[in-house]
């Protein structure tokens, strides 16, 4: 096996570990557009979902069927009718929707039943269970338009879904609901997925869509994808856009993400189905590839607590092993947890630094400054330094110092100057390891 492969594969696999741990036992609701299935993406999406499920995530899959229903209508010589961004479901369209849903369920179950050797599905055992989990009510008349058999979600059988998930099954829901009189209603996939996510208080709602996400400038199709959109910004954006009627309109999925977020679902995502593996990229990579709507900014710098110790140990351990940082015992970190400042994203710790004051000398040591290799060069190191400086100032200190063997230039660029180790406070000088010959750098706090 090539050494290059070892050097790329192992760090890559380890970089995914925090997400695997974090998402185990969480519930994700996935809204899979009918367009994704029509584009032939079902097999690869099923493979990725099977893998995500194998890593302990509970999955509810809600499928759409817009193009499939339209195809059935076309075969019957009928035209699809829409108003206010919703299908008008007359009796013929209802028949077509039922046929399309039956066919799609069959295809989805088949996709999850694959298991050929040497494919990602080999050894996978995904049990797919569908059911009458949704109670619906009619849309009724809007502006004089009768939506007939088109409905909206009235109630979600959370207990039924939860029990099915707890059995280890993947729950598959078609966009259909039934009224207490047994009448069937055709629902919007987005409405069903959002209602289910809110009812279950799921950890994520993910729409696999024909759009790549929400662009930084919604009016510029060339602008970058906004990977993280705080709820307040998403609401402001929707307010400034024309009412979304087509799935490709920027506000179409976004309005559902906002509803989910307001309903208590912490993170809602819009990701493209066109990109192979987009689910894996969004869930297991720091920045993701689509747009995630969140209640607040996920990346936060804050003081550590005892609960963060494992995350800190995992972060600094590789740098202790390669000699960049001095070895610290876990018990020492537990004792000093309050001295640490951490930087966390999506519940995973990506950076840390500790402040050890020497009040008599009006100075403090900044120790264990670390940013995880996957997140370096994005300004997190500097952010931690600024926070440590603020903490030191708040304690009335006039300078901070660091001991370093390899990172001198980083500190010099940020206003530190080298001094003789004799400069160190007496108590620190006694612990100075003369063999390690660390350089001592000091920064005066203005
Ligand atoms: C030093 C460290 C904390 C910087 O974190 P970061 O988040 O990458 O820092 P920033 O994004 O604020 O700054 C990145 C810049 O620092 C530079 N840099 C990173 N490590 C450096 C080093 N050892 N020496 C000099 N410059 C360095 C990068 O090249 C980058 O420069 P650029 O902006 O010109 O591209 C991080 O590299 C790290 O964790 N290193 C291993 C642990 C360590 O050495 N800690 C210090 C112990 S005293």
XYZ file of C-alpha atoms and ligand atoms in Angstrom:
494
model
C 0.000 0.000 0.000
C 1.430 3.427 -0.852
C 2.675 5.554 2.047
C 1.072 8.604 0.446
C -2.285 6.877 0.814
C -1.607 6.202 4.515
C -0.660 9.821 5.081
C -3.805 11.131 3.424
C -6.326 8.513 4.487
C -5.574 8.318 8.208
C -5.717 12.094 8.993
C -8.760 12.389 6.756
C -10.571 9.585 8.551
C -9.646 10.980 11.952
C -10.892 14.428 10.957
C -14.361 12.934 10.490
C -14.358 11.270 13.928
C -15.719 14.258 15.936
C -18.761 14.383 13.644
C -19.364 10.648 13.851
C -19.346 10.854 17.660
C -21.511 13.949 17.689
C -24.230 12.699 15.343
C -24.621 9.197 16.809
C -28.239 8.772 18.006
C -29.291 12.071 16.465
C -32.306 12.237 14.143
C -32.068 13.693 10.647
C -35.072 14.314 8.406
C -34.114 14.209 4.739
C -36.327 15.837 2.099
C -35.483 14.121 -1.173
C -36.916 15.892 -4.203
C -38.558 13.854 -6.944
C -36.152 15.636 -9.296
C -33.184 13.915 -7.613
C -34.762 10.521 -8.294
C -35.651 11.505 -11.877
C -32.003 12.536 -12.368
C -30.891 8.982 -11.519
C -29.317 9.877 -8.154
C -31.304 7.454 -5.997
C -28.737 4.633 -5.856
C -25.844 6.841 -4.700
C -28.020 8.770 -2.229
C -29.275 5.471 -0.761
C -25.657 4.321 -0.386
C -24.726 7.498 1.477
C -27.820 7.330 3.686
C -27.076 3.684 4.519
C -23.583 4.725 5.601
C -24.875 7.649 7.667
C -27.367 5.307 9.324
C -24.607 2.781 10.022
C -22.809 5.574 11.889
C -25.740 5.750 14.307
C -27.946 8.472 12.800
C -31.711 7.890 12.834
C -33.143 8.774 9.445
C -36.592 9.831 8.283
C -36.693 10.062 4.493
C -39.481 12.084 2.910
C -39.578 11.800 -0.859
C -41.111 14.212 -3.321
C -42.634 13.259 -6.677
C -43.269 16.432 -8.670
C -41.758 15.250 -12.005
C -43.100 11.697 -11.588
C -46.680 12.946 -11.091
C -46.293 15.280 -14.051
C -45.078 12.360 -16.160
C -48.124 10.285 -15.191
C -50.366 13.222 -16.072
C -48.612 13.591 -19.421
C -49.196 9.893 -20.157
C -52.881 10.500 -19.500
C -52.824 13.531 -21.789
C -53.369 15.922 -18.885
C -51.518 19.032 -17.850
C -50.137 19.756 -14.403
C -51.957 22.649 -12.751
C -50.350 24.877 -10.140
C -51.345 27.969 -8.246
C -49.630 29.851 -5.390
C -46.650 27.476 -5.786
C -48.816 24.403 -5.034
C -50.281 21.670 -7.195
C -54.033 21.715 -7.781
C -54.883 18.062 -7.257
C -58.014 17.161 -9.179
C -59.218 13.507 -9.147
C -56.989 12.611 -12.144
C -53.927 14.233 -10.517
C -54.707 12.346 -7.282
C -54.696 9.051 -9.205
C -51.405 10.007 -10.826
C -49.906 10.963 -7.448
C -50.923 7.625 -5.953
C -49.412 5.733 -8.873
C -46.210 7.780 -8.725
C -45.883 7.331 -4.951
C -46.368 3.561 -5.224
C -43.744 3.297 -7.928
C -41.265 5.502 -6.044
C -41.638 3.627 -2.762
C -40.874 0.455 -4.621
C -37.773 2.012 -6.214
C -36.560 3.457 -2.913
C -36.990 0.137 -1.086
C -35.110 -1.572 -3.901
C -32.270 0.962 -3.671
C -31.885 0.276 0.060
C -31.931 -3.470 -0.534
C -28.804 -3.525 -2.718
C -25.842 -5.330 -1.258
C -23.522 -6.540 -3.950
C -20.009 -7.387 -2.774
C -17.414 -4.635 -3.261
C -20.048 -1.890 -3.390
C -20.686 0.647 -0.600
C -23.908 -1.246 0.156
C -22.161 -4.563 0.813
C -23.063 -5.654 4.325
C -25.595 -2.859 4.777
C -28.910 -3.897 6.266
C -31.342 -1.018 6.008
C -34.877 -1.856 7.032
C -37.272 0.607 5.376
C -40.646 1.117 7.045
C -43.422 3.355 5.705
C -46.791 4.065 7.272
C -49.766 6.337 7.755
C -47.811 8.762 9.914
C -49.379 11.954 8.553
C -52.866 13.337 9.129
C -53.841 15.950 6.551
C -56.370 18.686 6.028
C -57.438 20.205 2.722
C -55.786 23.380 1.439
C -59.296 24.432 0.423
C -59.955 27.626 -1.506
C -57.362 30.375 -1.846
C -58.240 33.552 -3.753
C -61.097 31.629 -5.370
C -58.840 28.740 -6.486
C -60.066 25.319 -5.314
C -57.074 23.095 -4.543
C -59.331 20.003 -4.306
C -57.246 17.045 -3.089
C -54.177 19.097 -2.235
C -53.590 19.129 1.472
C -51.462 20.420 4.303
C -50.068 18.517 7.264
C -52.417 18.616 10.235
C -50.701 16.206 12.605
C -47.631 13.977 12.686
C -47.678 10.643 14.501
C -44.431 11.328 16.344
C -44.802 8.341 18.611
C -45.224 5.964 15.668
C -42.191 7.426 13.873
C -40.085 7.450 17.023
C -40.864 3.816 17.806
C -40.008 2.804 14.263
C -36.709 4.692 14.460
C -35.934 3.123 17.817
C -36.324 -0.298 16.170
C -33.376 0.687 13.993
C -35.451 1.168 10.831
C -35.318 3.982 8.317
C -38.707 5.677 8.140
C -39.895 6.418 4.605
C -42.734 8.905 4.152
C -44.535 9.752 0.918
C -46.143 13.159 0.573
C -49.596 11.842 1.348
C -51.816 12.319 4.300
C -55.223 11.098 5.298
C -58.093 12.959 6.879
C -59.996 11.418 9.791
C -62.690 10.470 7.239
C -60.121 8.423 5.323
C -59.807 10.847 2.413
C -56.333 11.026 0.829
C -54.571 14.331 0.260
C -51.583 15.096 -1.880
C -49.084 17.096 0.178
C -45.945 19.051 -0.576
C -42.764 17.124 0.240
C -41.295 20.286 1.808
C -44.325 20.741 4.084
C -44.203 17.099 5.191
C -40.440 17.079 5.824
C -40.580 20.356 7.762
C -43.606 19.295 9.832
C -42.008 15.953 10.659
C -38.699 17.631 11.608
C -40.495 20.097 13.896
C -42.760 17.431 15.417
C -39.789 15.161 16.154
C -37.570 18.109 17.160
C -35.014 16.482 14.878
C -31.394 17.573 14.972
C -31.270 18.327 11.264
C -33.577 18.865 8.318
C -31.789 18.425 4.998
C -33.299 19.182 1.592
C -31.555 17.510 -1.352
C -32.498 19.908 -4.092
C -31.940 21.073 -7.644
C -30.310 24.281 -6.344
C -26.751 24.367 -4.923
C -27.781 26.355 -1.849
C -28.428 30.037 -1.172
C -26.037 32.476 -2.784
C -24.363 35.290 -0.865
C -26.001 37.675 -3.334
C -29.379 36.114 -4.183
C -29.546 38.218 -7.364
C -26.120 37.181 -8.650
C -26.117 33.574 -9.909
C -22.288 33.639 -9.973
C -21.828 34.628 -6.318
C -20.592 32.134 -3.697
C -22.859 29.835 -1.728
C -23.559 31.129 1.772
C -22.587 28.096 3.827
C -24.022 29.347 7.103
C -27.063 31.595 7.256
C -28.244 32.800 10.666
C -32.024 32.622 11.052
C -32.416 36.414 11.292
C -30.520 36.892 7.993
C -32.558 34.162 6.299
C -35.794 35.891 7.329
C -34.518 39.249 6.098
C -33.521 37.652 2.799
C -36.940 36.054 2.254
C -38.681 39.339 3.080
C -36.737 41.023 0.260
C -37.439 38.326 -2.354
C -40.532 37.869 -4.517
C -42.871 35.113 -3.264
C -41.283 31.774 -4.238
C -43.465 29.640 -6.471
C -40.906 27.484 -8.283
C -38.518 25.087 -6.496
C -35.628 26.901 -8.176
C -36.631 30.263 -6.643
C -34.122 31.178 -3.913
C -36.806 31.508 -1.243
C -38.575 28.202 -2.003
C -36.697 25.781 0.287
C -35.422 28.592 2.460
C -38.939 29.411 3.735
C -39.254 25.832 4.987
C -35.797 25.956 6.602
C -36.847 29.122 8.408
C -40.076 27.491 9.586
C -38.128 24.463 10.841
C -35.587 26.643 12.608
C -38.330 28.699 14.268
C -40.006 25.438 15.274
C -36.923 24.306 17.194
C -34.919 22.356 14.576
C -31.423 23.637 15.196
C -30.026 23.225 11.706
C -31.725 23.105 8.296
C -29.730 22.508 5.131
C -30.245 23.069 1.422
C -27.794 20.998 -0.609
C -27.510 20.015 -4.260
C -28.285 16.460 -5.333
C -26.253 16.945 -8.508
C -22.964 16.767 -6.626
C -22.109 13.158 -5.843
C -21.751 12.621 -2.076
C -23.235 16.008 -1.198
C -24.856 14.581 1.954
C -21.497 13.333 3.241
C -19.784 16.593 2.362
C -22.401 18.656 4.156
C -22.604 16.512 7.266
C -19.010 15.422 7.854
C -16.926 18.367 6.597
C -16.334 21.580 8.567
C -17.700 24.116 6.060
C -20.049 21.842 4.135
C -21.100 22.567 0.577
C -24.664 23.842 0.682
C -26.422 26.359 2.900
C -27.156 25.685 6.533
C -29.745 27.842 8.309
C -28.956 28.081 12.007
C -30.534 29.782 14.941
C -27.294 31.593 15.713
C -23.689 31.702 14.554
C -22.319 28.239 15.202
C -18.716 29.181 15.639
C -18.170 30.599 19.059
C -15.194 31.499 21.174
C -15.883 30.893 24.836
C -14.298 29.930 28.115
C -14.022 26.164 28.634
C -15.819 24.068 31.222
C -15.022 20.636 32.600
C -17.232 19.115 29.861
C -14.789 20.400 27.231
C -11.771 18.561 28.626
C -12.077 15.523 26.336
C -12.314 17.794 23.303
C -9.256 19.777 24.417
C -7.236 16.601 25.060
C -8.153 15.229 21.609
C -7.134 18.526 20.006
C -3.737 18.996 21.617
C -2.634 15.350 21.833
C -1.186 15.111 18.284
C 0.868 18.276 18.897
C 2.169 16.891 22.189
C 3.167 13.689 20.424
C 5.148 15.506 17.736
C 6.822 17.721 20.337
C 5.223 21.036 19.310
C 3.508 21.306 22.689
C 4.637 20.210 26.130
C 2.774 17.176 27.475
C -0.044 17.990 29.892
C -1.868 15.390 31.969
C -5.592 15.104 31.642
C -5.954 15.747 35.369
C -3.959 18.955 34.985
C -6.289 20.110 32.192
C -9.317 19.125 34.277
C -7.986 21.173 37.189
C -7.243 24.168 34.951
C -10.299 23.901 32.649
C -11.375 27.410 33.625
C -8.064 28.812 32.326
C -8.818 27.571 28.810
C -10.567 29.453 26.055
C -11.939 27.309 23.260
C -13.272 27.835 19.789
C -16.095 25.535 18.863
C -18.064 24.957 15.701
C -21.201 22.890 15.554
C -20.410 21.429 18.987
C -16.897 20.324 18.003
C -13.819 22.003 19.555
C -11.404 23.295 16.905
C -9.096 25.507 18.876
C -7.919 26.262 22.377
C -5.493 28.321 24.425
C -4.886 28.625 28.154
C -4.030 31.636 30.292
C -1.898 31.172 33.432
C -1.598 34.451 35.321
C 1.358 35.533 37.480
C -0.460 38.410 39.193
C 2.534 39.649 41.170
C 4.543 40.194 38.004
C 1.423 41.574 36.228
C 1.892 39.068 33.430
C 0.455 35.723 32.268
C 1.539 32.809 30.157
C -0.501 31.857 27.134
C -0.082 28.091 26.767
C -1.349 25.291 24.556
C -2.450 27.589 21.731
C -3.750 25.102 19.162
C -5.993 25.112 16.117
C -6.888 21.775 14.556
C -4.987 21.101 11.300
C -8.177 21.079 9.163
C -9.145 24.556 10.374
C -5.816 26.371 10.358
C -5.173 29.566 8.411
C -8.717 30.832 8.815
C -7.918 33.334 11.543
C -8.944 31.111 14.485
C -5.454 31.295 16.032
C -5.616 35.071 15.964
C -9.136 35.060 17.403
C -7.980 32.935 20.329
C -5.016 35.226 20.911
C -7.323 38.277 20.985
C -9.609 36.582 23.501
C -6.674 35.622 25.709
C -5.430 39.219 25.564
C -8.884 40.456 26.608
C -8.973 37.992 29.502
C -5.505 39.097 30.615
C -6.429 42.794 30.415
C -9.583 42.145 32.431
C -7.329 40.773 35.177
C -5.279 43.969 35.172
C -2.222 42.317 33.565
C 0.221 44.291 31.457
C 1.683 41.578 29.238
C 1.377 37.990 28.124
C 4.215 35.658 27.243
C 4.626 32.358 25.403
C 7.245 29.663 25.299
C 7.680 28.170 21.874
C 10.095 26.023 19.939
C 8.477 26.114 16.488
C 5.994 28.928 16.224
C 8.130 31.972 16.963
C 7.372 33.764 13.720
C 3.627 33.471 14.160
C 3.909 35.304 17.477
C 6.420 37.902 16.233
C 4.036 38.802 13.419
C 1.425 39.444 16.089
C 3.398 41.868 18.204
C 5.477 39.569 20.446
C 9.191 40.214 21.000
C 11.812 37.717 22.025
C 13.317 38.063 25.504
C 15.865 36.141 27.541
C 14.385 33.265 29.621
C 15.680 35.166 32.674
C 12.803 37.576 32.063
C 10.300 34.940 33.191
C 8.520 35.258 36.533
C 10.503 33.402 39.223
C 7.911 30.644 39.647
C 7.859 30.005 35.893
C 11.648 30.146 35.596
C 11.907 27.271 38.080
C 9.774 25.124 35.745
C 11.578 26.233 32.580
C 12.968 23.229 30.752
C 16.460 24.332 29.747
C 16.898 21.211 27.565
C 13.903 22.106 25.455
C 15.426 25.575 24.939
C 12.058 27.162 24.196
C 12.131 30.735 23.044
C 10.364 33.203 25.294
C 8.269 35.861 23.617
C 6.413 38.685 25.301
C 3.638 40.956 24.142
C 2.802 44.178 25.973
C -0.919 44.756 26.284
C -1.874 48.265 25.240
C -0.014 28.428 15.497
C -1.470 28.124 15.235
C -2.226 28.141 16.558
C -2.056 29.177 14.296
O -3.443 28.934 14.119
P -4.245 29.418 12.782
O -5.686 29.344 13.082
O -3.724 28.696 11.617
O -3.773 30.931 12.759
P -4.299 32.106 11.874
O -5.303 31.636 10.882
O -4.695 33.216 12.781
O -2.951 32.499 11.130
C -2.495 31.716 10.066
C -1.169 32.236 9.544
O -0.116 31.823 10.421
C 0.877 31.116 9.685
N 1.478 30.085 10.522
C 0.940 28.939 10.985
N 1.840 28.253 11.719
C 2.955 28.985 11.736
C 4.257 28.805 12.306
N 4.567 27.714 13.018
N 5.158 29.776 12.132
C 4.878 30.882 11.422
N 3.683 31.104 10.825
C 2.739 30.163 10.980
C 0.112 30.525 8.534
O 0.960 30.243 7.450
C -0.865 31.642 8.196
O -0.208 32.633 7.443
P -0.971 33.413 6.279
O -2.162 34.083 6.936
O 0.046 34.354 5.787
O -1.374 32.336 5.325
C -1.651 26.760 14.559
O -0.841 26.718 13.420
C -1.325 25.582 15.439
O -2.189 25.069 16.149
N -0.062 25.070 15.393
C 0.317 23.913 16.141
C 0.436 24.201 17.622
C 1.387 25.331 17.917
O 2.434 25.469 17.313
N 1.017 26.146 18.911
C 1.821 27.196 19.426
C 2.556 26.623 20.574
S 3.363 27.804 21.465
